[in-house]
PDB file of C-alpha atoms in Angstrom:
ATOM      1  CA  UNK A  14     -13.714  13.227  10.016  1.00 31.00           C
ATOM      2  CA  UNK A  15     -13.328  10.034   7.993  1.00 31.00           C
ATOM      3  CA  UNK A  16     -13.443  10.172   4.220  1.00 30.00           C
ATOM      4  CA  UNK A  17     -16.263   8.030   2.727  1.00 28.00           C
ATOM      5  CA  UNK A  18     -15.031   4.711   1.367  1.00 28.00           C
ATOM      6  CA  UNK A  19     -15.948   3.454  -2.068  1.00 29.00           C
ATOM      7  CA  UNK A  20     -16.953  -0.173  -2.407  1.00 30.00           C
ATOM      8  CA  UNK A  21     -14.207  -2.618  -3.377  1.00 31.00           C
ATOM      9  CA  UNK A  22     -14.655  -6.057  -4.891  1.00 30.00           C
ATOM     10  CA  UNK A  23     -14.142  -8.296  -7.902  1.00 26.00           C
ATOM     11  CA  UNK A  24     -14.431  -6.405 -11.168  1.00 25.00           C
ATOM     12  CA  UNK A  25     -15.083  -3.186  -9.283  1.00 28.00           C
ATOM     13  CA  UNK A  26     -15.958  -0.106 -11.262  1.00 24.00           C
ATOM     14  CA  UNK A  27     -13.493   2.707 -11.741  1.00 27.00           C
ATOM     15  CA  UNK A  28     -12.642   4.151  -8.348  1.00 29.00           C
ATOM     16  CA  UNK A  29     -10.693   7.222  -9.300  1.00 28.00           C
ATOM     17  CA  UNK A  30      -9.148   9.051 -12.259  1.00 27.00           C
ATOM     18  CA  UNK A  31      -6.999  12.110 -12.761  1.00 27.00           C
ATOM     19  CA  UNK A  32      -6.356  14.532 -15.637  1.00 23.00           C
ATOM     20  CA  UNK A  33      -3.477  16.975 -15.917  1.00 25.00           C
ATOM     21  CA  UNK A  34      -4.808  20.392 -16.814  1.00 24.00           C
ATOM     22  CA  UNK A  35      -1.367  21.664 -17.782  1.00 26.00           C
ATOM     23  CA  UNK A  36       1.130  19.039 -19.044  1.00 27.00           C
ATOM     24  CA  UNK A  37       3.992  21.512 -18.726  1.00 27.00           C
ATOM     25  CA  UNK A  38       3.554  21.512 -14.965  1.00 28.00           C
ATOM     26  CA  UNK A  39       3.806  17.725 -14.661  1.00 32.00           C
ATOM     27  CA  UNK A  40       5.922  16.488 -11.783  1.00 34.00           C
ATOM     28  CA  UNK A  41       8.990  14.560 -12.848  1.00 35.00           C
ATOM     29  CA  UNK A  42      10.478  11.444 -11.298  1.00 40.00           C
ATOM     30  CA  UNK A  43      14.194  11.058 -11.944  1.00 45.00           C
ATOM     31  CA  UNK A  44      13.786  13.322 -14.968  1.00 42.00           C
ATOM     32  CA  UNK A  45      10.816  11.435 -16.407  1.00 48.00           C
ATOM     33  CA  UNK A  46       7.677  13.505 -16.985  1.00 57.00           C
ATOM     34  CA  UNK A  47       4.374  11.946 -16.000  1.00 64.00           C
ATOM     35  CA  UNK A  48       2.129  11.282 -19.017  1.00 67.00           C
ATOM     36  CA  UNK A  49      -0.182  14.240 -19.789  1.00 64.00           C
ATOM     37  CA  UNK A  50      -3.324  12.133 -19.811  1.00 69.00           C
ATOM     38  CA  UNK A  51      -5.660  10.520 -17.336  1.00 69.00           C
ATOM     39  CA  UNK A  52      -4.835   7.401 -15.365  1.00 72.00           C
ATOM     40  CA  UNK A  53      -7.696   5.158 -14.280  1.00 76.00           C
ATOM     41  CA  UNK A  54      -7.227   2.559 -11.564  1.00 77.00           C
ATOM     42  CA  UNK A  55      -9.678  -0.248 -10.827  1.00 78.00           C
ATOM     43  CA  UNK A  56      -9.622  -2.829  -8.062  1.00 77.00           C
ATOM     44  CA  UNK A  57      -9.879  -6.240  -9.720  1.00 83.00           C
ATOM     45  CA  UNK A  58      -9.872  -8.148  -6.440  1.00 84.00           C
ATOM     46  CA  UNK A  59      -9.311  -7.397  -2.769  1.00 84.00           C
ATOM     47  CA  UNK A  60      -8.664 -10.208  -0.337  1.00 89.00           C
ATOM     48  CA  UNK A  61      -7.439 -10.527   3.211  1.00 93.00           C
ATOM     49  CA  UNK A  62      -8.315 -10.272   6.860  1.00 93.00           C
ATOM     50  CA  UNK A  63      -7.031  -6.692   6.962  1.00 91.00           C
ATOM     51  CA  UNK A  64      -9.342  -5.411   4.227  1.00 87.00           C
ATOM     52  CA  UNK A  65     -12.851  -6.865   4.498  1.00 87.00           C
ATOM     53  CA  UNK A  66     -15.160  -6.022   1.630  1.00 84.00           C
ATOM     54  CA  UNK A  67     -16.024  -2.340   1.495  1.00 80.00           C
ATOM     55  CA  UNK A  68     -13.061  -1.175   3.581  1.00 81.00           C
ATOM     56  CA  UNK A  69     -10.579  -0.310   0.795  1.00 75.00           C
ATOM     57  CA  UNK A  70     -10.621   2.542  -1.715  1.00 74.00           C
ATOM     58  CA  UNK A  71      -8.187   4.167  -4.152  1.00 77.00           C
ATOM     59  CA  UNK A  72      -7.605   7.759  -5.260  1.00 80.00           C
ATOM     60  CA  UNK A  73      -5.122   9.011  -7.869  1.00 78.00           C
ATOM     61  CA  UNK A  74      -3.181  12.244  -7.363  1.00 79.00           C
ATOM     62  CA  UNK A  75      -3.915  15.170  -9.741  1.00 78.00           C
ATOM     63  CA  UNK A  76      -0.397  15.012 -11.203  1.00 75.00           C
ATOM     64  CA  UNK A  77      -0.566  11.287 -12.059  1.00 72.00           C
ATOM     65  CA  UNK A  78       2.524  10.495  -9.970  1.00 75.00           C
ATOM     66  CA  UNK A  79       0.924   8.790  -6.961  1.00 81.00           C
ATOM     67  CA  UNK A  80      -2.113   6.929  -5.739  1.00 81.00           C
ATOM     68  CA  UNK A  81      -3.471   6.406  -2.249  1.00 85.00           C
ATOM     69  CA  UNK A  82      -5.032   3.256  -0.845  1.00 82.00           C
ATOM     70  CA  UNK A  83      -7.333   3.940   2.095  1.00 81.00           C
ATOM     71  CA  UNK A  84      -8.294   1.261   4.624  1.00 81.00           C
ATOM     72  CA  UNK A  85     -10.643   1.417   7.592  1.00 83.00           C
ATOM     73  CA  UNK A  86     -10.248  -1.938   9.349  1.00 85.00           C
ATOM     74  CA  UNK A  87      -6.599  -3.035   9.434  1.00 90.00           C
ATOM     75  CA  UNK A  88      -5.280  -4.014  12.893  1.00 91.00           C
ATOM     76  CA  UNK A  89      -3.284  -6.962  14.259  1.00 96.00           C
ATOM     77  CA  UNK A  90      -3.237  -7.682  17.991  1.00 97.00           C
ATOM     78  CA  UNK A  91      -2.393 -10.241  20.675  1.00 97.00           C
ATOM     79  CA  UNK A  92      -3.432 -10.534  24.291  1.00 96.00           C
ATOM     80  CA  UNK A  93      -6.506  -9.458  26.196  1.00 96.00           C
ATOM     81  CA  UNK A  94      -9.568  -9.071  23.970  1.00 93.00           C
ATOM     82  CA  UNK A  95      -7.994 -10.629  20.871  1.00 95.00           C
ATOM     83  CA  UNK A  96      -8.732 -13.830  18.954  1.00 95.00           C
ATOM     84  CA  UNK A  97      -5.989 -16.411  18.225  1.00 94.00           C
ATOM     85  CA  UNK A  98      -5.987 -15.403  14.528  1.00 95.00           C
ATOM     86  CA  UNK A  99      -5.732 -11.649  15.222  1.00 96.00           C
ATOM     87  CA  UNK A 100      -1.919 -11.696  15.532  1.00 97.00           C
ATOM     88  CA  UNK A 101      -1.612 -11.423  11.733  1.00 97.00           C
ATOM     89  CA  UNK A 102      -3.649  -9.395   9.269  1.00 96.00           C
ATOM     90  CA  UNK A 103      -2.979  -9.064   5.561  1.00 95.00           C
ATOM     91  CA  UNK A 104      -4.436  -7.527   2.443  1.00 92.00           C
ATOM     92  CA  UNK A 105      -3.752  -8.295  -1.200  1.00 91.00           C
ATOM     93  CA  UNK A 106      -4.970  -5.801  -3.755  1.00 85.00           C
ATOM     94  CA  UNK A 107      -4.976  -6.693  -7.423  1.00 89.00           C
ATOM     95  CA  UNK A 108      -5.156  -3.458  -9.420  1.00 84.00           C
ATOM     96  CA  UNK A 109      -5.868  -2.745 -13.063  1.00 84.00           C
ATOM     97  CA  UNK A 110      -3.961   0.392 -14.056  1.00 82.00           C
ATOM     98  CA  UNK A 111      -5.031   1.939 -17.358  1.00 81.00           C
ATOM     99  CA  UNK A 112      -1.881   3.706 -18.540  1.00 80.00           C
ATOM    100  CA  UNK A 113      -1.797   6.256 -21.394  1.00 78.00           C
ATOM    101  CA  UNK A 114      -0.384   4.844 -24.624  1.00 80.00           C
ATOM    102  CA  UNK A 115       3.378   4.869 -25.024  1.00 84.00           C
ATOM    103  CA  UNK A 116       4.148   4.876 -21.290  1.00 85.00           C
ATOM    104  CA  UNK A 117       4.905   2.343 -18.588  1.00 86.00           C
ATOM    105  CA  UNK A 118       5.173   2.734 -14.836  1.00 84.00           C
ATOM    106  CA  UNK A 119       6.735   1.326 -11.689  1.00 85.00           C
ATOM    107  CA  UNK A 120       6.197   1.950  -7.983  1.00 85.00           C
ATOM    108  CA  UNK A 121       9.193   4.028  -6.869  1.00 84.00           C
ATOM    109  CA  UNK A 122       8.228   4.417  -3.202  1.00 87.00           C
ATOM    110  CA  UNK A 123       5.442   3.782  -0.729  1.00 89.00           C
ATOM    111  CA  UNK A 124       4.618   5.470   2.575  1.00 90.00           C
ATOM    112  CA  UNK A 125       2.844   3.563   5.337  1.00 90.00           C
ATOM    113  CA  UNK A 126       1.572   5.164   8.536  1.00 88.00           C
ATOM    114  CA  UNK A 127      -0.108   3.868  11.640  1.00 88.00           C
ATOM    115  CA  UNK A 128      -0.132   3.499  15.379  1.00 91.00           C
ATOM    116  CA  UNK A 129       1.276   0.766  17.598  1.00 95.00           C
ATOM    117  CA  UNK A 130       1.058  -0.139  21.253  1.00 96.00           C
ATOM    118  CA  UNK A 131       3.593  -2.806  22.138  1.00 98.00           C
ATOM    119  CA  UNK A 132       4.163  -3.997  25.685  1.00 98.00           C
ATOM    120  CA  UNK A 133       7.712  -4.552  26.906  1.00 97.00           C
ATOM    121  CA  UNK A 134       8.929  -7.776  25.286  1.00 97.00           C
ATOM    122  CA  UNK A 135       6.413  -7.683  22.425  1.00 98.00           C
ATOM    123  CA  UNK A 136       7.303  -6.966  18.802  1.00 98.00           C
ATOM    124  CA  UNK A 137       5.620  -6.293  15.481  1.00 98.00           C
ATOM    125  CA  UNK A 138       6.423  -6.057  11.790  1.00 98.00           C
ATOM    126  CA  UNK A 139       4.915  -4.375   8.752  1.00 96.00           C
ATOM    127  CA  UNK A 140       5.659  -6.036   5.404  1.00 95.00           C
ATOM    128  CA  UNK A 141       4.821  -5.289   1.788  1.00 91.00           C
ATOM    129  CA  UNK A 142       5.526  -6.898  -1.570  1.00 89.00           C
ATOM    130  CA  UNK A 143       4.839  -5.658  -5.090  1.00 87.00           C
ATOM    131  CA  UNK A 144       4.662  -7.613  -8.338  1.00 86.00           C
ATOM    132  CA  UNK A 145       2.986  -7.699 -11.730  1.00 87.00           C
ATOM    133  CA  UNK A 146       0.795 -10.576 -12.847  1.00 85.00           C
ATOM    134  CA  UNK A 147       2.923 -13.239 -14.512  1.00 80.00           C
ATOM    135  CA  UNK A 148       6.229 -11.578 -13.623  1.00 76.00           C
ATOM    136  CA  UNK A 149       8.919 -13.397 -11.581  1.00 75.00           C
ATOM    137  CA  UNK A 150      10.204 -10.078 -10.236  1.00 73.00           C
ATOM    138  CA  UNK A 151       8.933  -9.214  -6.763  1.00 77.00           C
ATOM    139  CA  UNK A 152       9.986  -6.257  -4.621  1.00 76.00           C
ATOM    140  CA  UNK A 153       9.600  -6.869  -0.866  1.00 83.00           C
ATOM    141  CA  UNK A 154      10.269  -4.741   2.209  1.00 89.00           C
ATOM    142  CA  UNK A 155       9.709  -5.158   5.966  1.00 93.00           C
ATOM    143  CA  UNK A 156       9.885  -2.836   8.980  1.00 96.00           C
ATOM    144  CA  UNK A 157      10.178  -4.222  12.544  1.00 97.00           C
ATOM    145  CA  UNK A 158       9.098  -2.549  15.802  1.00 97.00           C
ATOM    146  CA  UNK A 159       9.879  -3.561  19.396  1.00 97.00           C
ATOM    147  CA  UNK A 160       8.203  -2.833  22.713  1.00 94.00           C
ATOM    148  CA  UNK A 161       7.840  -0.958  24.862  1.00 97.00           C
ATOM    149  CA  UNK A 162       6.306   1.282  22.190  1.00 96.00           C
ATOM    150  CA  UNK A 163       3.203   3.467  22.266  1.00 96.00           C
ATOM    151  CA  UNK A 164       3.239   5.950  19.418  1.00 93.00           C
ATOM    152  CA  UNK A 165       2.615   6.643  15.753  1.00 91.00           C
ATOM    153  CA  UNK A 166       4.843   4.841  13.266  1.00 92.00           C
ATOM    154  CA  UNK A 167       5.811   5.551   9.680  1.00 90.00           C
ATOM    155  CA  UNK A 168       7.644   3.368   7.165  1.00 91.00           C
ATOM    156  CA  UNK A 169       8.848   4.167   3.656  1.00 90.00           C
ATOM    157  CA  UNK A 170       9.780   1.650   0.987  1.00 88.00           C
ATOM    158  CA  UNK A 171      12.103   3.099  -1.662  1.00 84.00           C
ATOM    159  CA  UNK A 172      13.581   1.448  -4.744  1.00 80.00           C
ATOM    160  CA  UNK A 173      16.608   2.622  -6.702  1.00 77.00           C
ATOM    161  CA  UNK A 174      15.879   3.538 -10.312  1.00 72.00           C
ATOM    162  CA  UNK A 175      17.905   0.611 -11.637  1.00 71.00           C
ATOM    163  CA  UNK A 176      15.973  -1.853  -9.472  1.00 73.00           C
ATOM    164  CA  UNK A 177      12.447  -0.717 -10.333  1.00 81.00           C
ATOM    165  CA  UNK A 178      10.029  -3.387 -11.532  1.00 81.00           C
ATOM    166  CA  UNK A 179       8.328  -1.942 -14.626  1.00 84.00           C
ATOM    167  CA  UNK A 180       4.957  -2.885 -16.049  1.00 86.00           C
ATOM    168  CA  UNK A 181       5.314  -4.661 -19.423  1.00 85.00           C
ATOM    169  CA  UNK A 182       4.842  -2.249 -22.314  1.00 85.00           C
ATOM    170  CA  UNK A 183       1.751  -2.778 -24.440  1.00 81.00           C
ATOM    171  CA  UNK A 184       0.374  -5.523 -22.185  1.00 80.00           C
ATOM    172  CA  UNK A 185      -2.284  -5.147 -19.513  1.00 81.00           C
ATOM    173  CA  UNK A 186      -1.145  -6.910 -16.359  1.00 84.00           C
ATOM    174  CA  UNK A 187      -2.656  -6.700 -12.907  1.00 89.00           C
ATOM    175  CA  UNK A 188      -0.448  -4.962 -10.357  1.00 88.00           C
ATOM    176  CA  UNK A 189      -0.494  -6.774  -7.021  1.00 90.00           C
ATOM    177  CA  UNK A 190       0.217  -5.218  -3.627  1.00 88.00           C
ATOM    178  CA  UNK A 191       0.407  -7.606  -0.691  1.00 92.00           C
ATOM    179  CA  UNK A 192       0.707  -6.006   2.754  1.00 93.00           C
ATOM    180  CA  UNK A 193       0.896  -7.606   6.176  1.00 96.00           C
ATOM    181  CA  UNK A 194       0.799  -6.595   9.824  1.00 97.00           C
ATOM    182  CA  UNK A 195       2.013  -9.066  12.441  1.00 97.00           C
ATOM    183  CA  UNK A 196       2.429  -8.770  16.215  1.00 98.00           C
ATOM    184  CA  UNK A 197       4.074 -11.202  18.614  1.00 97.00           C
ATOM    185  CA  UNK A 198       3.608 -11.186  22.397  1.00 97.00           C
ATOM    186  CA  UNK A 199       7.233 -12.295  22.862  1.00 97.00           C
ATOM    187  CA  UNK A 200       8.114 -12.212  26.556  1.00 97.00           C
ATOM    188  CA  UNK A 201       5.102 -10.053  27.489  1.00 97.00           C
ATOM    189  CA  UNK A 202       2.133 -11.696  29.226  1.00 96.00           C
ATOM    190  CA  UNK A 203      -0.788 -11.944  26.744  1.00 95.00           C
ATOM    191  CA  UNK A 204      -3.125 -12.976  29.564  1.00 95.00           C
ATOM    192  CA  UNK A 205      -2.728  -9.590  31.225  1.00 96.00           C
ATOM    193  CA  UNK A 206      -1.756  -7.194  28.412  1.00 96.00           C
ATOM    194  CA  UNK A 207      -2.695  -6.303  24.863  1.00 97.00           C
ATOM    195  CA  UNK A 208      -0.270  -5.336  22.085  1.00 97.00           C
ATOM    196  CA  UNK A 209      -1.333  -4.181  18.630  1.00 96.00           C
ATOM    197  CA  UNK A 210      -0.196  -2.537  15.416  1.00 96.00           C
ATOM    198  CA  UNK A 211      -2.511  -0.740  13.014  1.00 91.00           C
ATOM    199  CA  UNK A 212      -2.249   1.345   9.881  1.00 80.00           C
ATOM    200  CA  UNK A 213      -4.350   4.380  10.650  1.00 61.00           C
ATOM    201  CA  UNK A 214      -4.465   8.151  10.974  1.00 42.00           C
ATOM    202  CA  UNK A 215      -6.147  10.765  13.157  1.00 36.00           C
ATOM    203  CA  UNK A 216      -9.402  10.527  11.217  1.00 42.00           C
ATOM    204  CA  UNK A 217      -9.592   6.779  11.648  1.00 44.00           C
ATOM    205  CA  UNK A 218      -8.668   5.806   8.113  1.00 51.00           C
ATOM    206  CA  UNK A 219      -5.578   3.970   6.909  1.00 57.00           C
ATOM    207  CA  UNK A 220      -3.840   5.788   4.101  1.00 68.00           C
ATOM    208  CA  UNK A 221      -0.930   4.357   2.164  1.00 82.00           C
ATOM    209  CA  UNK A 222       0.640   6.454  -0.588  1.00 86.00           C
ATOM    210  CA  UNK A 223       2.356   4.832  -3.573  1.00 87.00           C
ATOM    211  CA  UNK A 224       4.516   7.073  -5.784  1.00 86.00           C
ATOM    212  CA  UNK A 225       4.934   6.186  -9.438  1.00 85.00           C
ATOM    213  CA  UNK A 226       7.935   6.466 -11.731  1.00 85.00           C
ATOM    214  CA  UNK A 227       7.283   6.808 -15.470  1.00 85.00           C
ATOM    215  CA  UNK A 228       9.186   6.114 -18.657  1.00 85.00           C
ATOM    216  CA  UNK A 229       8.334   5.952 -22.335  1.00 86.00           C
ATOM    217  CA  UNK A 230       8.016   2.573 -23.989  1.00 87.00           C
ATOM    218  CA  UNK A 231      10.216   1.732 -26.993  1.00 84.00           C
ATOM    219  CA  UNK A 232       8.686   2.810 -30.283  1.00 74.00           C
TER     220      UNK A 232
END
């Protein structure tokens, strides 16, 4: 059964928040304890062919160490039944993360899941990039898939502690996540076959989990 989606759009209201009931039980990331206070995440803007208005929502984990982006209409395809522009779908989320005072955060890892059907000779790729508003530092990852393939897929982006891109301390900056799905017919015959890649799950929703690393800002 699909989980209801909350509306997404420019200057959207708060979508989700979390509060640690017991700070002592906070989950640590590389020895850093998550801040014992609530985190509120808003969607400032959502744009892209993979996330039409009303098809993206965000929820924050109870321990403040992860958030989940849920999609319901994110599929790229080529071949029978597809439009010429369907071979590539993308979604850029611009998030406002309200962080407790004295802390900053970075995205340490992200899990993507979906399903793909690729005919022999076809191929697909899932890409993601992460950056803060006004920052020259961008973290990018891509995961290729080749046909024949007809199964679930899962991809994980991980960043070493020393390479994490941290939010500026004491400054509110939008955090941008740009994802992309692309499929290419390759040597398969798009007039007779259909190949696609989607981020989805058994209940029909697309769930992507982003795990946060935390550290204290300089006094």
